[in-house]
GROMACS .gro file of C-alpha atoms in nm:
model
  324
    1UNK     CA    1  -0.019   0.034   0.024
    2UNK     CA    2   0.121   0.369  -0.122
    3UNK     CA    3   0.218   0.526   0.211
    4UNK     CA    4  -0.011   0.908   0.225
    5UNK     CA    5   0.075   1.172   0.116
    6UNK     CA    6   0.041   1.499   0.243
    7UNK     CA    7  -0.186   1.743  -0.003
    8UNK     CA    8  -0.116   2.055  -0.134
    9UNK     CA    9  -0.270   2.338  -0.238
   10UNK     CA   10  -0.044   2.615  -0.427
   11UNK     CA   11  -0.171   2.984  -0.521
   12UNK     CA   12  -0.047   3.165  -0.752
   13UNK     CA   13   0.151   2.925  -0.987
   14UNK     CA   14   0.120   3.082  -1.303
   15UNK     CA   15   0.381   3.458  -1.150
   16UNK     CA   16   0.721   3.397  -1.106
   17UNK     CA   17   0.750   3.312  -0.758
   18UNK     CA   18   0.454   3.050  -0.825
   19UNK     CA   19   0.545   2.928  -1.078
   20UNK     CA   20   0.938   2.848  -0.945
   21UNK     CA   21   0.736   2.694  -0.654
   22UNK     CA   22   0.526   2.435  -0.829
   23UNK     CA   23   0.818   2.329  -1.092
   24UNK     CA   24   1.033   2.250  -0.742
   25UNK     CA   25   0.762   2.057  -0.558
   26UNK     CA   26   0.719   1.884  -0.932
   27UNK     CA   27   1.115   1.787  -0.947
   28UNK     CA   28   1.026   1.682  -0.569
   29UNK     CA   29   0.751   1.477  -0.595
   30UNK     CA   30   0.737   1.501  -0.211
   31UNK     CA   31   0.374   1.625  -0.201
   32UNK     CA   32   0.008   1.583  -0.383
   33UNK     CA   33  -0.050   1.901  -0.566
   34UNK     CA   34  -0.344   2.095  -0.615
   35UNK     CA   35  -0.352   2.410  -0.865
   36UNK     CA   36  -0.593   2.688  -0.795
   37UNK     CA   37  -0.631   2.886  -1.124
   38UNK     CA   38  -0.832   3.161  -1.295
   39UNK     CA   39  -0.769   2.973  -1.659
   40UNK     CA   40  -0.798   2.570  -1.586
   41UNK     CA   41  -0.683   2.535  -1.932
   42UNK     CA   42  -0.304   2.678  -1.831
   43UNK     CA   43  -0.236   2.372  -1.638
   44UNK     CA   44  -0.480   2.087  -1.876
   45UNK     CA   45  -0.331   1.751  -1.887
   46UNK     CA   46  -0.066   1.799  -1.598
   47UNK     CA   47   0.040   1.582  -1.320
   48UNK     CA   48  -0.132   1.747  -1.089
   49UNK     CA   49  -0.439   1.875  -1.042
   50UNK     CA   50  -0.604   2.164  -1.101
   51UNK     CA   51  -0.924   2.364  -0.927
   52UNK     CA   52  -1.092   2.741  -1.070
   53UNK     CA   53  -1.134   3.045  -0.829
   54UNK     CA   54  -1.291   3.336  -0.961
   55UNK     CA   55  -1.095   3.596  -0.807
   56UNK     CA   56  -0.900   3.651  -0.489
   57UNK     CA   57  -1.188   3.855  -0.231
   58UNK     CA   58  -1.330   3.780   0.054
   59UNK     CA   59  -1.648   3.611  -0.141
   60UNK     CA   60  -1.464   3.329  -0.323
   61UNK     CA   61  -1.556   3.027  -0.149
   62UNK     CA   62  -1.293   2.800  -0.144
   63UNK     CA   63  -1.417   2.446  -0.029
   64UNK     CA   64  -1.372   2.310  -0.331
   65UNK     CA   65  -1.001   2.409  -0.366
   66UNK     CA   66  -0.923   2.324   0.049
   67UNK     CA   67  -1.049   1.942   0.018
   68UNK     CA   68  -0.822   1.725   0.233
   69UNK     CA   69  -0.543   1.936   0.154
   70UNK     CA   70  -0.279   1.959   0.460
   71UNK     CA   71  -0.112   2.258   0.351
   72UNK     CA   72  -0.103   2.583   0.156
   73UNK     CA   73   0.173   2.814  -0.006
   74UNK     CA   74  -0.059   3.162  -0.117
   75UNK     CA   75   0.172   3.299  -0.337
   76UNK     CA   76  -0.072   3.483  -0.563
   77UNK     CA   77  -0.074   3.890  -0.461
   78UNK     CA   78  -0.151   4.195  -0.564
   79UNK     CA   79   0.174   4.363  -0.675
   80UNK     CA   80   0.294   4.669  -0.771
   81UNK     CA   81   0.111   4.808  -1.072
   82UNK     CA   82   0.300   5.052  -1.325
   83UNK     CA   83   0.028   5.228  -1.423
   84UNK     CA   84  -0.252   5.247  -1.186
   85UNK     CA   85  -0.577   5.246  -1.343
   86UNK     CA   86  -0.801   5.236  -1.035
   87UNK     CA   87  -0.910   5.551  -0.817
   88UNK     CA   88  -0.828   5.416  -0.455
   89UNK     CA   89  -0.615   5.187  -0.497
   90UNK     CA   90  -0.561   5.091  -0.167
   91UNK     CA   91  -0.914   4.961  -0.179
   92UNK     CA   92  -0.769   4.724  -0.449
   93UNK     CA   93  -0.401   4.593  -0.307
   94UNK     CA   94  -0.677   4.549   0.083
   95UNK     CA   95  -0.929   4.392  -0.186
   96UNK     CA   96  -0.726   4.140  -0.287
   97UNK     CA   97  -0.398   4.099  -0.050
   98UNK     CA   98  -0.596   4.069   0.301
   99UNK     CA   99  -0.936   4.023   0.229
  100UNK     CA  100  -0.906   3.742  -0.033
  101UNK     CA  101  -0.572   3.606   0.168
  102UNK     CA  102  -0.825   3.632   0.523
  103UNK     CA  103  -1.098   3.454   0.359
  104UNK     CA  104  -0.842   3.171   0.248
  105UNK     CA  105  -0.657   3.097   0.551
  106UNK     CA  106  -1.019   3.085   0.734
  107UNK     CA  107  -1.152   2.856   0.537
  108UNK     CA  108  -0.853   2.685   0.526
  109UNK     CA  109  -0.842   2.667   0.932
  110UNK     CA  110  -1.176   2.548   0.956
  111UNK     CA  111  -1.123   2.234   0.694
  112UNK     CA  112  -0.832   2.131   0.878
  113UNK     CA  113  -0.540   2.264   0.662
  114UNK     CA  114  -0.250   2.207   0.936
  115UNK     CA  115   0.025   2.486   0.829
  116UNK     CA  116  -0.059   2.825   0.572
  117UNK     CA  117   0.298   2.952   0.410
  118UNK     CA  118   0.233   3.337   0.330
  119UNK     CA  119   0.466   3.443   0.082
  120UNK     CA  120   0.469   3.803   0.206
  121UNK     CA  121   0.765   4.113   0.125
  122UNK     CA  122   1.036   4.292   0.332
  123UNK     CA  123   0.830   4.557   0.220
  124UNK     CA  124   0.644   4.505   0.512
  125UNK     CA  125   0.996   4.596   0.713
  126UNK     CA  126   1.075   4.894   0.541
  127UNK     CA  127   1.219   5.095   0.243
  128UNK     CA  128   1.567   5.078   0.324
  129UNK     CA  129   1.834   5.034   0.629
  130UNK     CA  130   2.093   5.210   0.770
  131UNK     CA  131   2.399   5.083   0.606
  132UNK     CA  132   2.553   4.795   0.853
  133UNK     CA  133   2.197   4.830   1.042
  134UNK     CA  134   1.987   4.504   0.867
  135UNK     CA  135   1.680   4.430   0.910
  136UNK     CA  136   1.593   4.155   1.116
  137UNK     CA  137   1.272   3.864   1.170
  138UNK     CA  138   1.197   4.076   1.478
  139UNK     CA  139   1.289   4.426   1.279
  140UNK     CA  140   0.981   4.661   1.377
  141UNK     CA  141   0.791   4.747   1.064
  142UNK     CA  142   0.705   4.998   0.937
  143UNK     CA  143   0.584   4.999   0.525
  144UNK     CA  144   0.603   5.305   0.308
  145UNK     CA  145   0.303   5.233  -0.030
  146UNK     CA  146  -0.009   5.057  -0.058
  147UNK     CA  147   0.192   4.695  -0.114
  148UNK     CA  148   0.376   4.670   0.194
  149UNK     CA  149   0.068   4.777   0.364
  150UNK     CA  150  -0.169   4.560   0.255
  151UNK     CA  151   0.062   4.260   0.254
  152UNK     CA  152   0.160   4.354   0.680
  153UNK     CA  153  -0.221   4.352   0.736
  154UNK     CA  154  -0.256   3.987   0.541
  155UNK     CA  155   0.006   3.868   0.768
  156UNK     CA  156  -0.145   4.064   1.113
  157UNK     CA  157  -0.479   3.864   1.055
  158UNK     CA  158  -0.377   3.541   0.951
  159UNK     CA  159  -0.181   3.553   1.316
  160UNK     CA  160  -0.500   3.616   1.476
  161UNK     CA  161  -0.668   3.333   1.288
  162UNK     CA  162  -0.349   3.128   1.381
  163UNK     CA  163  -0.399   3.224   1.730
  164UNK     CA  164  -0.781   3.116   1.726
  165UNK     CA  165  -0.708   2.759   1.551
  166UNK     CA  166  -0.507   2.484   1.480
  167UNK     CA  167  -0.359   2.608   1.234
  168UNK     CA  168   0.043   2.729   1.187
  169UNK     CA  169   0.098   3.037   1.006
  170UNK     CA  170   0.451   3.113   0.858
  171UNK     CA  171   0.553   3.377   0.720
  172UNK     CA  172   0.820   3.465   0.454
  173UNK     CA  173   0.918   3.790   0.350
  174UNK     CA  174   1.100   3.781   0.063
  175UNK     CA  175   1.411   4.054  -0.041
  176UNK     CA  176   1.458   4.149  -0.478
  177UNK     CA  177   1.352   3.838  -0.610
  178UNK     CA  178   1.547   3.751  -0.936
  179UNK     CA  179   1.642   3.408  -1.187
  180UNK     CA  180   1.487   3.309  -1.497
  181UNK     CA  181   1.226   3.538  -1.633
  182UNK     CA  182   1.268   3.830  -1.370
  183UNK     CA  183   1.117   4.119  -1.464
  184UNK     CA  184   1.098   4.565  -1.397
  185UNK     CA  185   1.393   4.634  -1.286
  186UNK     CA  186   1.633   4.364  -1.280
  187UNK     CA  187   1.556   4.308  -1.660
  188UNK     CA  188   1.632   4.673  -1.757
  189UNK     CA  189   1.946   4.678  -1.582
  190UNK     CA  190   2.040   4.310  -1.782
  191UNK     CA  191   1.901   4.548  -2.121
  192UNK     CA  192   2.094   4.824  -2.038
  193UNK     CA  193   2.453   4.643  -1.953
  194UNK     CA  194   2.369   4.429  -2.255
  195UNK     CA  195   2.352   4.678  -2.453
  196UNK     CA  196   2.677   4.789  -2.280
  197UNK     CA  197   2.526   5.151  -2.222
  198UNK     CA  198   2.821   5.293  -1.993
  199UNK     CA  199   2.648   5.402  -1.694
  200UNK     CA  200   2.695   5.634  -1.404
  201UNK     CA  201   2.738   5.405  -1.096
  202UNK     CA  202   3.116   5.332  -0.991
  203UNK     CA  203   3.130   5.525  -0.682
  204UNK     CA  204   2.798   5.408  -0.587
  205UNK     CA  205   2.922   5.195  -0.221
  206UNK     CA  206   2.574   5.067  -0.068
  207UNK     CA  207   2.452   4.725   0.066
  208UNK     CA  208   2.115   4.566  -0.096
  209UNK     CA  209   2.045   4.191  -0.022
  210UNK     CA  210   1.891   3.963  -0.298
  211UNK     CA  211   1.743   3.651  -0.348
  212UNK     CA  212   1.754   3.444  -0.606
  213UNK     CA  213   1.491   3.227  -0.738
  214UNK     CA  214   1.647   2.920  -0.680
  215UNK     CA  215   1.709   2.985  -0.332
  216UNK     CA  216   1.414   3.134  -0.258
  217UNK     CA  217   1.200   2.825  -0.305
  218UNK     CA  218   1.423   2.571  -0.133
  219UNK     CA  219   1.369   2.769   0.156
  220UNK     CA  220   0.988   2.788   0.093
  221UNK     CA  221   1.034   2.405   0.057
  222UNK     CA  222   1.199   2.447   0.421
  223UNK     CA  223   0.976   2.574   0.565
  224UNK     CA  224   0.670   2.350   0.437
  225UNK     CA  225   0.870   2.031   0.607
  226UNK     CA  226   1.035   2.207   0.935
  227UNK     CA  227   0.862   2.139   1.270
  228UNK     CA  228   1.003   2.482   1.404
  229UNK     CA  229   0.886   2.713   1.118
  230UNK     CA  230   0.560   2.685   1.311
  231UNK     CA  231   0.429   3.040   1.325
  232UNK     CA  232   0.713   3.261   1.271
  233UNK     CA  233   0.869   3.441   1.038
  234UNK     CA  234   1.152   3.487   0.830
  235UNK     CA  235   1.326   3.702   0.555
  236UNK     CA  236   1.505   3.545   0.319
  237UNK     CA  237   1.848   3.695   0.112
  238UNK     CA  238   2.135   3.435  -0.071
  239UNK     CA  239   2.335   3.549   0.235
  240UNK     CA  240   2.553   3.792   0.057
  241UNK     CA  241   2.526   4.161   0.037
  242UNK     CA  242   2.644   4.370  -0.322
  243UNK     CA  243   2.676   4.723  -0.411
  244UNK     CA  244   2.419   4.836  -0.697
  245UNK     CA  245   2.785   4.865  -0.832
  246UNK     CA  246   2.953   4.511  -0.760
  247UNK     CA  247   2.575   4.416  -0.912
  248UNK     CA  248   2.590   4.538  -1.210
  249UNK     CA  249   2.981   4.452  -1.252
  250UNK     CA  250   2.844   4.113  -1.167
  251UNK     CA  251   2.537   4.080  -1.403
  252UNK     CA  252   2.830   4.221  -1.702
  253UNK     CA  253   3.037   3.902  -1.557
  254UNK     CA  254   2.782   3.645  -1.614
  255UNK     CA  255   2.651   3.798  -1.925
  256UNK     CA  256   3.011   3.779  -2.056
  257UNK     CA  257   2.987   4.167  -2.161
  258UNK     CA  258   3.212   4.399  -1.984
  259UNK     CA  259   3.138   4.621  -1.720
  260UNK     CA  260   3.108   5.005  -1.763
  261UNK     CA  261   3.080   5.164  -1.472
  262UNK     CA  262   3.217   5.536  -1.456
  263UNK     CA  263   3.214   5.722  -1.084
  264UNK     CA  264   2.980   6.002  -1.034
  265UNK     CA  265   2.918   6.178  -0.670
  266UNK     CA  266   2.629   5.993  -0.565
  267UNK     CA  267   2.498   6.335  -0.446
  268UNK     CA  268   2.507   6.449  -0.784
  269UNK     CA  269   2.352   6.194  -0.916
  270UNK     CA  270   2.020   6.263  -0.659
  271UNK     CA  271   2.032   6.613  -0.800
  272UNK     CA  272   1.986   6.525  -1.097
  273UNK     CA  273   1.775   6.280  -1.007
  274UNK     CA  274   1.556   6.560  -0.885
  275UNK     CA  275   1.584   6.738  -1.162
  276UNK     CA  276   1.453   6.497  -1.396
  277UNK     CA  277   1.166   6.347  -1.138
  278UNK     CA  278   1.411   6.016  -1.070
  279UNK     CA  279   1.423   6.031  -0.732
  280UNK     CA  280   1.237   5.711  -0.600
  281UNK     CA  281   1.457   5.486  -0.857
  282UNK     CA  282   1.849   5.671  -0.712
  283UNK     CA  283   1.737   5.627  -0.391
  284UNK     CA  284   1.680   5.250  -0.435
  285UNK     CA  285   2.015   5.254  -0.659
  286UNK     CA  286   2.234   5.414  -0.402
  287UNK     CA  287   2.072   5.340  -0.057
  288UNK     CA  288   2.096   5.059   0.114
  289UNK     CA  289   1.833   4.722   0.172
  290UNK     CA  290   1.976   4.464   0.361
  291UNK     CA  291   1.892   4.154   0.608
  292UNK     CA  292   2.002   3.882   0.849
  293UNK     CA  293   1.854   3.582   0.803
  294UNK     CA  294   2.043   3.377   1.077
  295UNK     CA  295   1.715   3.319   1.232
  296UNK     CA  296   1.721   3.059   0.902
  297UNK     CA  297   1.950   2.868   1.018
  298UNK     CA  298   1.924   2.900   1.375
  299UNK     CA  299   1.553   2.753   1.356
  300UNK     CA  300   1.560   2.564   1.025
  301UNK     CA  301   1.925   2.499   1.010
  302UNK     CA  302   1.916   2.626   0.625
  303UNK     CA  303   2.122   2.814   0.440
  304UNK     CA  304   2.173   2.956   0.081
  305UNK     CA  305   2.228   2.599  -0.143
  306UNK     CA  306   2.321   2.874  -0.412
  307UNK     CA  307   2.571   3.154  -0.508
  308UNK     CA  308   2.466   3.483  -0.615
  309UNK     CA  309   2.735   3.437  -0.931
  310UNK     CA  310   2.596   3.082  -1.071
  311UNK     CA  311   2.252   3.209  -0.998
  312UNK     CA  312   2.353   3.472  -1.228
  313UNK     CA  313   2.422   3.254  -1.445
  314UNK     CA  314   2.165   3.087  -1.501
  315UNK     CA  315   1.946   3.426  -1.498
  316UNK     CA  316   2.120   3.568  -1.776
  317UNK     CA  317   2.162   3.232  -2.012
  318UNK     CA  318   1.766   3.221  -1.975
  319UNK     CA  319   1.798   3.618  -2.087
  320UNK     CA  320   2.037   3.583  -2.374
  321UNK     CA  321   1.723   3.277  -2.417
  322UNK     CA  322   1.448   3.470  -2.492
  323UNK     CA  323   1.548   3.860  -2.571
  324UNK     CA  324   1.434   3.776  -2.933
   0.00000   0.00000   0.00000
């Protein structure tokens, strides 16, 4: 007789992180998998089960999707919208990231789910740190934007559900995630490096934490399976912090390109950015955001299995294969 395998419900499987989690769990073969999706045709013919849902909100009924489920990995979310189309974006973030998450978690607790893994964000802690003073899992929370605020509100609600049920909750706050298929600013950096465009970032001496997709999904798996992860908050990174200058040099190396950075005083960069309305962008490029992941090793025995350089090479290879 086959031994019992726990069943996992995964949300957000069509996304950057959720898709990587799905591929990782398929490869490991540890769990029976069920994917919640708005479009069943996306996952038709797959080796795992797919169930449909209409939307992540307070009205969604998860009863069917949660039947027989032992663990939930919730990676679906409303993320940053570059060109916002709604008048009240905070309300929209709350509908999805707070109300939708807490409806799923509440029904999960009622249906007997043992553990609920929530993929949150470092934005719950804030937008930056002083050089050499990283965030820890115990740091005060100070979200600035609507996305970070909604993630913190969801975290608070999840711990309230855990306190009033037998369901365990695990909160994971990743820093900037990169890897094959990365979009947004990281993709733009790779495009600029590939074109050999000179960049005025040679004198930026900040420190920023990153996490590769492979390290993140490995950590998520540890949080699914390790007993000590119960009702904990974890920050996750690659374990090595880089300046913007060093990151660009390593991206260039991974792509087989020459790094073309020239030194410009940070004060001048910020002045020019202010004039051209790019203050937020230059603040991110020049500012620090570090996290301390000692807790992950102390509690879970986890250290990042993949180096930044190897992860960048994998990301660059994917970029080159898909640029056309």
